[in-house]
mmCIF file of C-alpha atoms and ligand atoms in Angstrom:
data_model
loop_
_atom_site.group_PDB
_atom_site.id
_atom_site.type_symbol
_atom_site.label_atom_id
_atom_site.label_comp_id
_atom_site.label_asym_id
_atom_site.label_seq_id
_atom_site.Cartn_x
_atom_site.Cartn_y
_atom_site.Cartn_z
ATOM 1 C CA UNK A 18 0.000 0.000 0.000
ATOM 2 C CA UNK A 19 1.844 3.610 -1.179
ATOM 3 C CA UNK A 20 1.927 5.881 1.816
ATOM 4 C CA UNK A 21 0.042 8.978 0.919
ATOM 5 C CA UNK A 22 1.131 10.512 4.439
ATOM 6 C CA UNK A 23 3.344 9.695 7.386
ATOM 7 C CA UNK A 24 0.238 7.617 9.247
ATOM 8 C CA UNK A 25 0.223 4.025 9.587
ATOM 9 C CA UNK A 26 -1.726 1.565 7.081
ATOM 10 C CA UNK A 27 -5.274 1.360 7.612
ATOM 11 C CA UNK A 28 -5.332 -2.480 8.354
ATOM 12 C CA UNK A 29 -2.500 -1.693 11.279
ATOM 13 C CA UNK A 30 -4.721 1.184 12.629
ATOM 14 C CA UNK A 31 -7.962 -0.985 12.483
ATOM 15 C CA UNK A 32 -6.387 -3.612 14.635
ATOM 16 C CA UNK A 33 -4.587 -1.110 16.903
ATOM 17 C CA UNK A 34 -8.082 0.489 17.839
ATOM 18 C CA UNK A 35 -10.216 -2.860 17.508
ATOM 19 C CA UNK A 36 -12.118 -1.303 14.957
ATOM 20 C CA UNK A 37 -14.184 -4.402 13.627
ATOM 21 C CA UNK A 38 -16.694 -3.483 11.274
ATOM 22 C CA UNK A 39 -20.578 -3.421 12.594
ATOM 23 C CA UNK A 40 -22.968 -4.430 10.201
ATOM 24 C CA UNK A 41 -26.289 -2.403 12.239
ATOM 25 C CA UNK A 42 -23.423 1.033 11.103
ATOM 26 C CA UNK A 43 -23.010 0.219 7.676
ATOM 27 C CA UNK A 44 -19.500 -0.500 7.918
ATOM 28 C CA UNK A 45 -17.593 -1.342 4.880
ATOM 29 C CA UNK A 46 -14.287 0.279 5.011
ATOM 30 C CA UNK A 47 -12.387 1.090 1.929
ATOM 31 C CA UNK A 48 -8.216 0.155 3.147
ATOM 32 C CA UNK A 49 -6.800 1.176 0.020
ATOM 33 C CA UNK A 50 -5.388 4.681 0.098
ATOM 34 C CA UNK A 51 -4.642 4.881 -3.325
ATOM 35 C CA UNK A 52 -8.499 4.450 -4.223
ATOM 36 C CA UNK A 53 -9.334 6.374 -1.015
ATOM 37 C CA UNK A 54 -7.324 9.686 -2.876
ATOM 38 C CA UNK A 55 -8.927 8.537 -5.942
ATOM 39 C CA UNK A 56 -12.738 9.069 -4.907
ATOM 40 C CA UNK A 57 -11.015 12.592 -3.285
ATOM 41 C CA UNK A 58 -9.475 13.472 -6.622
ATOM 42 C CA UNK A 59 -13.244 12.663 -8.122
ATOM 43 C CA UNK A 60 -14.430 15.680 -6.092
ATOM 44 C CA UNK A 61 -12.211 18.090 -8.404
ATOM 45 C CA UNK A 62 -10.145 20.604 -6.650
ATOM 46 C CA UNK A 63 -10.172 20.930 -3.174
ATOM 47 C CA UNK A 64 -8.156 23.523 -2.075
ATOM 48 C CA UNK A 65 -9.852 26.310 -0.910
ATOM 49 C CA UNK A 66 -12.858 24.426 -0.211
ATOM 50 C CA UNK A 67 -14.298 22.771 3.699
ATOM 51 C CA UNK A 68 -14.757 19.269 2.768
ATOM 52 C CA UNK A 69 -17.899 18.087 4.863
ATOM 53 C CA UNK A 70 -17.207 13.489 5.242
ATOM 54 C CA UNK A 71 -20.002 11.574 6.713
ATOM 55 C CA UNK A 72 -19.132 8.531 8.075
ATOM 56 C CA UNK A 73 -15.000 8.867 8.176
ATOM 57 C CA UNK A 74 -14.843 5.634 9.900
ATOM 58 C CA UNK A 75 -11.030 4.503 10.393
ATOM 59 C CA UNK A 76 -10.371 7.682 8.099
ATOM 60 C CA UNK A 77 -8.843 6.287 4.814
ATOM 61 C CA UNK A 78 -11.227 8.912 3.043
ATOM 62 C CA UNK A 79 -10.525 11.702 5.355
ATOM 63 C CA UNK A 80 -6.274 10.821 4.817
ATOM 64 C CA UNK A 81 -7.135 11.063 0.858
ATOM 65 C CA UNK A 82 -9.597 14.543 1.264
ATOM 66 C CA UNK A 83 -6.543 15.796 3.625
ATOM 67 C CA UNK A 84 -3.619 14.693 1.396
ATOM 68 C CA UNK A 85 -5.525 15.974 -1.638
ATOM 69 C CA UNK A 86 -5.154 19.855 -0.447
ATOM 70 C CA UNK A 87 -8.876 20.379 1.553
ATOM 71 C CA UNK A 88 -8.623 23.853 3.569
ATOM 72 C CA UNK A 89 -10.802 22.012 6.197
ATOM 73 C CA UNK A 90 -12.424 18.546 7.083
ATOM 74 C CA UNK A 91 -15.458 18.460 8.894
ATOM 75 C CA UNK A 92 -15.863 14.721 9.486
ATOM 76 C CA UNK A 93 -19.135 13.467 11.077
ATOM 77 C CA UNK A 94 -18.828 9.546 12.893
ATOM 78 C CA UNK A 95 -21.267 8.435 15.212
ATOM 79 C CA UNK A 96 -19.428 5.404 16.004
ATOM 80 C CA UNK A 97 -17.155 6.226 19.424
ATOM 81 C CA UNK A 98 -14.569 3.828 18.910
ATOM 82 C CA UNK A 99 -13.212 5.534 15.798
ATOM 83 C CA UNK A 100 -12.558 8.326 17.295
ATOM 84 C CA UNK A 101 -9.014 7.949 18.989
ATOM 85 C CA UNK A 102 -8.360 6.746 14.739
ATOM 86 C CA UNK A 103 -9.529 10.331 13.958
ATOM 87 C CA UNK A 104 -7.738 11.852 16.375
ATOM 88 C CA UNK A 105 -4.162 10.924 14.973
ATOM 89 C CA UNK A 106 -4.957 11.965 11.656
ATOM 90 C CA UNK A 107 -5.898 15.236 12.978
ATOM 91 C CA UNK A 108 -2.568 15.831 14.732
ATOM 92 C CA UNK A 109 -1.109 14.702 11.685
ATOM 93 C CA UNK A 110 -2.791 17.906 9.811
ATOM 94 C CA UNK A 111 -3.055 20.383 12.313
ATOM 95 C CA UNK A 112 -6.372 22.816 12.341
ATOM 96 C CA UNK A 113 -7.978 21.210 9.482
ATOM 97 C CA UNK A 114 -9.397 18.265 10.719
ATOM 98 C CA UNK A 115 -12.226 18.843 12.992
ATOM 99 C CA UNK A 116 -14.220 15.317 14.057
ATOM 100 C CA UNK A 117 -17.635 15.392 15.488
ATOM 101 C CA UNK A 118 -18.919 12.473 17.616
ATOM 102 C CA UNK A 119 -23.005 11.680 16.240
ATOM 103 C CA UNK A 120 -25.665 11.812 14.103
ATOM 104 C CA UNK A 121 -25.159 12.965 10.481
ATOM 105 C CA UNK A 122 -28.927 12.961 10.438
ATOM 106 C CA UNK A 123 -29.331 15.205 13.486
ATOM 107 C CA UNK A 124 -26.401 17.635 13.047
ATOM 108 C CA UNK A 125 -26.717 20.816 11.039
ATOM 109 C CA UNK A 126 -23.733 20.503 9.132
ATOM 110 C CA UNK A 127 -24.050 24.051 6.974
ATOM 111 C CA UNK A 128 -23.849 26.078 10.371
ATOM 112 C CA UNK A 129 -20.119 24.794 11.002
ATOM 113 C CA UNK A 130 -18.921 25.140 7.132
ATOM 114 C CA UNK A 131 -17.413 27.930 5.313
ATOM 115 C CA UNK A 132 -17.810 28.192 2.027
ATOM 116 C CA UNK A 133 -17.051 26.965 -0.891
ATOM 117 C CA UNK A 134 -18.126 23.286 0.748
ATOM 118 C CA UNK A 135 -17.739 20.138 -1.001
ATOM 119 C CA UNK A 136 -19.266 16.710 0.507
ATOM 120 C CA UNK A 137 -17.664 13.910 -0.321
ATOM 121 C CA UNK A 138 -18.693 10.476 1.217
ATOM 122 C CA UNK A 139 -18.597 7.078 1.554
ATOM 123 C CA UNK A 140 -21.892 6.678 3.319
ATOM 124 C CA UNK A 141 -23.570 3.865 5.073
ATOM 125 C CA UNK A 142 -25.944 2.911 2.822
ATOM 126 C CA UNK A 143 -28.554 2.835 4.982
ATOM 127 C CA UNK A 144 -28.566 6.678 5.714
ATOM 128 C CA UNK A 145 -27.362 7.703 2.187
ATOM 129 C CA UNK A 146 -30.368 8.051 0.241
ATOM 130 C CA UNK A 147 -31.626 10.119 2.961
ATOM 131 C CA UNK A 148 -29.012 12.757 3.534
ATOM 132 C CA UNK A 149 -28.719 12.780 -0.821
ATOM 133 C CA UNK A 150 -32.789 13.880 -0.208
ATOM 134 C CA UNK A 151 -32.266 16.414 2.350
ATOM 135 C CA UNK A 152 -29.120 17.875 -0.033
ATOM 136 C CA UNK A 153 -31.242 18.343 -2.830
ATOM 137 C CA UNK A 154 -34.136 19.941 -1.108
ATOM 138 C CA UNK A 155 -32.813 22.764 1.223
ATOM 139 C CA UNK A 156 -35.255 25.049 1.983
ATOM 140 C CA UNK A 157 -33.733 27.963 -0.672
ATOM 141 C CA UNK A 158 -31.310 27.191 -3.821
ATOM 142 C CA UNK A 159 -28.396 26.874 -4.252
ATOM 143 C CA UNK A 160 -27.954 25.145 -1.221
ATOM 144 C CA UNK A 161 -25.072 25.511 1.460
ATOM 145 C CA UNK A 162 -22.678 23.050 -1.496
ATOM 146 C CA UNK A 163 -21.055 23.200 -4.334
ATOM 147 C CA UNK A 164 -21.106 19.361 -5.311
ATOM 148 C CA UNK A 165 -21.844 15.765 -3.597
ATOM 149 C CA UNK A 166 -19.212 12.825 -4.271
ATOM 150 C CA UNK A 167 -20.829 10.253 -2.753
ATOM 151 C CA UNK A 168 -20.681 6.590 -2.717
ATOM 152 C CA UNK A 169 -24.137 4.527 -3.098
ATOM 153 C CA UNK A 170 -25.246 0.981 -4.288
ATOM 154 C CA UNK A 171 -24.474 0.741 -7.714
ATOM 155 C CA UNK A 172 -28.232 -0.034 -8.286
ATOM 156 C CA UNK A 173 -29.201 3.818 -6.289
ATOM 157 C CA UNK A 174 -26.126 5.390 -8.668
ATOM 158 C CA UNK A 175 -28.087 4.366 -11.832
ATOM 159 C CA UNK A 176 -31.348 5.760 -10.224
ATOM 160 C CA UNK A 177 -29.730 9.185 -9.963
ATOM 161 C CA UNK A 178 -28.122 9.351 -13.215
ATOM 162 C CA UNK A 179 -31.009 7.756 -15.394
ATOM 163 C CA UNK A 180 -32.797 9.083 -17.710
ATOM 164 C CA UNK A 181 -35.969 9.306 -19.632
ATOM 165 C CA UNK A 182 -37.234 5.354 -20.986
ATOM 166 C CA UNK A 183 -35.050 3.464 -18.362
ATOM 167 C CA UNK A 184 -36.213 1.342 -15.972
ATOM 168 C CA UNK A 185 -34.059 2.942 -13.172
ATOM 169 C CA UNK A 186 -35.400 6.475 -14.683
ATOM 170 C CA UNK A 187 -38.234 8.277 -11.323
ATOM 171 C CA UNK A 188 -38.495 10.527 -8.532
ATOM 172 C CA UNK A 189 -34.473 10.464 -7.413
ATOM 173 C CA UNK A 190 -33.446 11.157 -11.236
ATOM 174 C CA UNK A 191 -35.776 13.796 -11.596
ATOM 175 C CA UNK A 192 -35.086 15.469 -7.797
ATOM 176 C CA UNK A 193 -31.379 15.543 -8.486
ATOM 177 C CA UNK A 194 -31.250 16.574 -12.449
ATOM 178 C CA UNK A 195 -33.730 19.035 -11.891
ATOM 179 C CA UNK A 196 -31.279 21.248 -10.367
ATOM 180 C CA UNK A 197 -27.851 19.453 -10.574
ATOM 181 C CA UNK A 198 -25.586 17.477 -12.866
ATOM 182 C CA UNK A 199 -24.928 13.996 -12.076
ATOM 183 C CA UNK A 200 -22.596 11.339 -12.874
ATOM 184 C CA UNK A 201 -21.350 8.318 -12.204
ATOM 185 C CA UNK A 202 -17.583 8.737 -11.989
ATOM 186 C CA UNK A 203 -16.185 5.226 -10.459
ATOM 187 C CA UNK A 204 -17.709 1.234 -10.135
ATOM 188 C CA UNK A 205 -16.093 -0.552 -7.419
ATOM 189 C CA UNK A 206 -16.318 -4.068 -7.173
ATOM 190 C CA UNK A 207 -17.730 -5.908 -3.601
ATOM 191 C CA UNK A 208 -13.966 -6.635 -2.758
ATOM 192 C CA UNK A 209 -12.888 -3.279 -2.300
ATOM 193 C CA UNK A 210 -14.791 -2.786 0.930
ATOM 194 C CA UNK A 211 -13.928 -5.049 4.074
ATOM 195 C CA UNK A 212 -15.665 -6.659 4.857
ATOM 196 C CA UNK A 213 -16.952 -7.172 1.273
ATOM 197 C CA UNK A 214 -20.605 -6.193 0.671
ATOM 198 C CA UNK A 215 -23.191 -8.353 -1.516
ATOM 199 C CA UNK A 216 -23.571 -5.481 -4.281
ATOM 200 C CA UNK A 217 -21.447 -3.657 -6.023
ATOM 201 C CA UNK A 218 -21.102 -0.141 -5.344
ATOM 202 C CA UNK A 219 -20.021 3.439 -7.687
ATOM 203 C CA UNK A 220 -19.359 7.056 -6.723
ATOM 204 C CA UNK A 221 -21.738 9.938 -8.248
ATOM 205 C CA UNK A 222 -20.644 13.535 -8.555
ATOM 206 C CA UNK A 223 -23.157 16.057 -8.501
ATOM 207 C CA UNK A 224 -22.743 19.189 -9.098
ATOM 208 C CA UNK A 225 -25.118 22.257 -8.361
ATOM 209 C CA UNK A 226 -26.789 24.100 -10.645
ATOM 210 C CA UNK A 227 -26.970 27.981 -9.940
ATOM 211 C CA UNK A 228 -31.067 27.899 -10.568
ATOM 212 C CA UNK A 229 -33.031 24.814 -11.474
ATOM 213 C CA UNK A 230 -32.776 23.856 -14.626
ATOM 214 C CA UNK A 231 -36.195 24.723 -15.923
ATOM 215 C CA UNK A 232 -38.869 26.831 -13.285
ATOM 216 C CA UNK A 233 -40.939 25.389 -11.613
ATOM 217 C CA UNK A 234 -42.851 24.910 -7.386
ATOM 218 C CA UNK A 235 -40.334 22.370 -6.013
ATOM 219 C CA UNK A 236 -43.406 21.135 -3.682
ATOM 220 C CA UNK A 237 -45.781 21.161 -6.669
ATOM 221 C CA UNK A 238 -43.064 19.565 -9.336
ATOM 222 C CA UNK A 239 -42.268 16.751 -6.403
ATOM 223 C CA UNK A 240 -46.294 16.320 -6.125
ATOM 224 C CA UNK A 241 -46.622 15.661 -9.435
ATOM 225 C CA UNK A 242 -43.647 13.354 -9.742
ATOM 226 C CA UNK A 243 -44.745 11.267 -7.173
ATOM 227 C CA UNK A 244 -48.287 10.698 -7.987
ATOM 228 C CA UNK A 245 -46.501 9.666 -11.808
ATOM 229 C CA UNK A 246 -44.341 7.089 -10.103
ATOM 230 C CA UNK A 247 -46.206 5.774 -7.915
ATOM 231 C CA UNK A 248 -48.547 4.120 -10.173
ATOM 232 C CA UNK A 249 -45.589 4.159 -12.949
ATOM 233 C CA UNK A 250 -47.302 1.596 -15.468
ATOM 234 C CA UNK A 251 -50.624 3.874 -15.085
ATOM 235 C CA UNK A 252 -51.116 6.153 -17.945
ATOM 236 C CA UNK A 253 -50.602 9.626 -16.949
ATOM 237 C CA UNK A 254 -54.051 10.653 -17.128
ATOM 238 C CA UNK A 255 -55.035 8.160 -14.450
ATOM 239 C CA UNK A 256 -51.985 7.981 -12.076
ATOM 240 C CA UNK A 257 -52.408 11.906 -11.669
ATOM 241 C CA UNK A 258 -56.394 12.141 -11.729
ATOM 242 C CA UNK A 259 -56.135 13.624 -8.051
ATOM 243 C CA UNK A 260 -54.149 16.782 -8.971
ATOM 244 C CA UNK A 261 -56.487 18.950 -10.961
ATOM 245 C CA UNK A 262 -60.337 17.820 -12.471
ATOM 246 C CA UNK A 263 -59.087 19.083 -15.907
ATOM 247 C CA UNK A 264 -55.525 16.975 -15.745
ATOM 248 C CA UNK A 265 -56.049 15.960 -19.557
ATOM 249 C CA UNK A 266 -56.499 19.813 -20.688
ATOM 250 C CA UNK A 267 -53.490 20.921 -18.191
ATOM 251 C CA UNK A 268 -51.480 17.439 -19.452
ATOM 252 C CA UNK A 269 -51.766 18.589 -23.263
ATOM 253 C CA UNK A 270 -50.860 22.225 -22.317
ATOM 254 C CA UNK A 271 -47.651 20.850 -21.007
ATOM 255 C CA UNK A 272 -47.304 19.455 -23.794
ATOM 256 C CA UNK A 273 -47.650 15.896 -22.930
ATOM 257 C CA UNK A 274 -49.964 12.927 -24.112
ATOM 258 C CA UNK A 275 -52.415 12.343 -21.462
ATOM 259 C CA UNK A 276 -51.876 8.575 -22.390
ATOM 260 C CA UNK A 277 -48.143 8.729 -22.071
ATOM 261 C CA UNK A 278 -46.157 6.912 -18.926
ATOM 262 C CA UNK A 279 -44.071 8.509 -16.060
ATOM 263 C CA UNK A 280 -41.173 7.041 -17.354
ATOM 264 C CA UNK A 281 -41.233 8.113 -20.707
ATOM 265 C CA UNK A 282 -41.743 11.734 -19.717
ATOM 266 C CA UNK A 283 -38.465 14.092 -19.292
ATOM 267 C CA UNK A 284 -37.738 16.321 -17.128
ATOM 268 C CA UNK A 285 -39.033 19.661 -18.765
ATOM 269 C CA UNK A 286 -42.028 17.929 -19.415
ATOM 270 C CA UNK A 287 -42.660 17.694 -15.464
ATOM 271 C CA UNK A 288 -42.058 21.179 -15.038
ATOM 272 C CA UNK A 289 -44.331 22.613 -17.474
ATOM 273 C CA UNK A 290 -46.970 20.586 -16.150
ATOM 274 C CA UNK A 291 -45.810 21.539 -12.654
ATOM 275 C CA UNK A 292 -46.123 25.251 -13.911
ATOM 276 C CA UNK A 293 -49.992 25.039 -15.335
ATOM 277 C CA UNK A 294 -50.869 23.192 -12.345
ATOM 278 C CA UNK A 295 -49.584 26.115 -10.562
ATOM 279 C CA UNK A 296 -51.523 28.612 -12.562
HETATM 280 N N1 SAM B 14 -15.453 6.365 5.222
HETATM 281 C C1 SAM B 14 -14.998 5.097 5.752
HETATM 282 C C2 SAM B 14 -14.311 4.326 4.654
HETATM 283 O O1 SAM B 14 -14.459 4.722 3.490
HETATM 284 O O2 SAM B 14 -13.665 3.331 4.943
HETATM 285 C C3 SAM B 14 -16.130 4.306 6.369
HETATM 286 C C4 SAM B 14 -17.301 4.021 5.463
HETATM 287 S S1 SAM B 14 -18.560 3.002 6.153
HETATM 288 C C5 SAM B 14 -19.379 2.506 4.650
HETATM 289 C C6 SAM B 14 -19.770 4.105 6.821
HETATM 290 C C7 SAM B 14 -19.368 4.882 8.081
HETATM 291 O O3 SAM B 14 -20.467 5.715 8.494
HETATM 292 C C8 SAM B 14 -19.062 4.028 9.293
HETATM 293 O O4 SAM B 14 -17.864 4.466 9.879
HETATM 294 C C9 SAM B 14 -20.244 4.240 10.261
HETATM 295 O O5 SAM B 14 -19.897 4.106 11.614
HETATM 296 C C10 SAM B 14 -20.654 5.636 9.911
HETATM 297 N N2 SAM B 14 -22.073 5.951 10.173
HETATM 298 C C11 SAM B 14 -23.144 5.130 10.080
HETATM 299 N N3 SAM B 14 -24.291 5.796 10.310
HETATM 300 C C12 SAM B 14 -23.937 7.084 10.551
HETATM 301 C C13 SAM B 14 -24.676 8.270 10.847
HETATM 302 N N4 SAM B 14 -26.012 8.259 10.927
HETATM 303 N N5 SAM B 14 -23.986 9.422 11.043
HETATM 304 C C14 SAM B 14 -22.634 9.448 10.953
HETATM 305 N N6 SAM B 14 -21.896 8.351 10.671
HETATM 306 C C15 SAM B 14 -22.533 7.188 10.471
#
């Protein structure tokens, strides 16, 4: 394993603090620093920026975001006994690593970062689709980020990054593209984690869009999104019946077949139709 700083390997500091991975935490670690600076290098330049990690675990990610130039970690672990792990790399890099002991889902993150703020994650997969939710939908845009490199179930990635006729293609596609780029930027394989998981996994980048991308109520456009995919076979007419008596009239103003699917339906199309229901 190439040194990327003057810390001991990951395996040595895993065994040195007892750190064996808990399943009920989502643990997977990623021991490999070389990939660790990789998924930091995906995040684009970091100097300059606070680099917000949830989830820094034994802190291979949090050695790459560190040894790849970030002005600042803020790295947010609710499990305890990493912490003495964190606490060595943050000597190591004095005043830029700052670790906080909890919740990622309870803390308010923005209040502690300066801008420009990157995130860049590998998160437990069982909070990740959650705090990629709560990114995208801050209560004003643009939001307190610049851009999310996360890591997700290669099955969640394509969800984010589909698009219009694919099977992966609803609501998270549509709540991310509406008012960021996305891509997929790395696959890793099961065996790059230890323990291994049972699916594979990738890394999306998402950058923020100044405005959305076309206007539109984010509560109304998210109504109408989910009423579409929730009946996602239904023709559009019928799955979105409840949202206005004249849905046909407002469907073909929008410029859409009332017999059309969700799924076939892009993006724009759900804003104008967010926009007449609005009017
Ligand atoms: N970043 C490390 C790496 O790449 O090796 C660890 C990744 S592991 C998939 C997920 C990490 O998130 C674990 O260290 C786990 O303890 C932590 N975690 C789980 N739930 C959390 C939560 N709600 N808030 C903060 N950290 C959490």
């Amino acid at each position: 394993m190439a040194a990327i700083d003057g810390l001991p390997p990951l395996r040595e500091v895993i065994a040195a603090h007892g750190l064996a991975a808990k399943k009920s935490l989502g643990q997977n670690f990623l021991l490999d620093l070389n990939l660790t600076a990789k998924i930091a290098r995906a995040a684009g330049d970091l100097t300059g920026c606070d680099v917000l990690e949830v989830g820094p675990g034994p802190g291979g990610l949090t050695r790459g975001l560190l040894a790849e130039g970030a002005r600042r970690v803020l790295a947010v672990e609710k499990d305890t006994r990493c912490l003495p792990a964190l606490e060595e790399i943050a000597a190591a890099y004095p005043g830029r690593l700052e670790v906080v002991n909890g919740d990622a889902l309870a803390l308010d993150a923005a209040a502690r970062l300066t801008a420009p703020v990157k995130v860049v994650a590998n998160l437990p997969y069982n909070v990740g689709t959650e705090l990629l939710i709560r990114w995208m939908t801050p209560q004003s845009w643009p939001p307190f980020w610049q851009s999310l490199t996360l890591m997700f179930q290669r099955e969640v990635a394509e969800r984010i990054v589909a698009r219009p006729g694919s099977k992966a293609y609803g609501r998270l596609a549509l709540m991310v593209q509406w008012r960021a780029d996305a891509r997929i930027v790395l696959s890793l394989p099961p065996e790059a984690f230890t323990p291994p998981p049972k699916i594979s996994s990738a890394v999306v980048h998402v950058t923020a869009l100044p405005e959305p991308r076309y206007p539109a109520d984010a509560k109304i456009l998210e109504r109408v999104v989910a009423a579409g995919f929730n009946q996602r076979r239904k023709m559009l007419r019928a799955s979105l019946r409840g949202l206005a008596p004249d849905i046909e009239d407002r469907l073909r103003a929008a410029g859409i077949a009332p017999t059309a699917r969700a799924e076939e339906i892009p993006l724009e199309g759900f804003c104008a139709l967010a926009r007449s229901l609005a009017g």
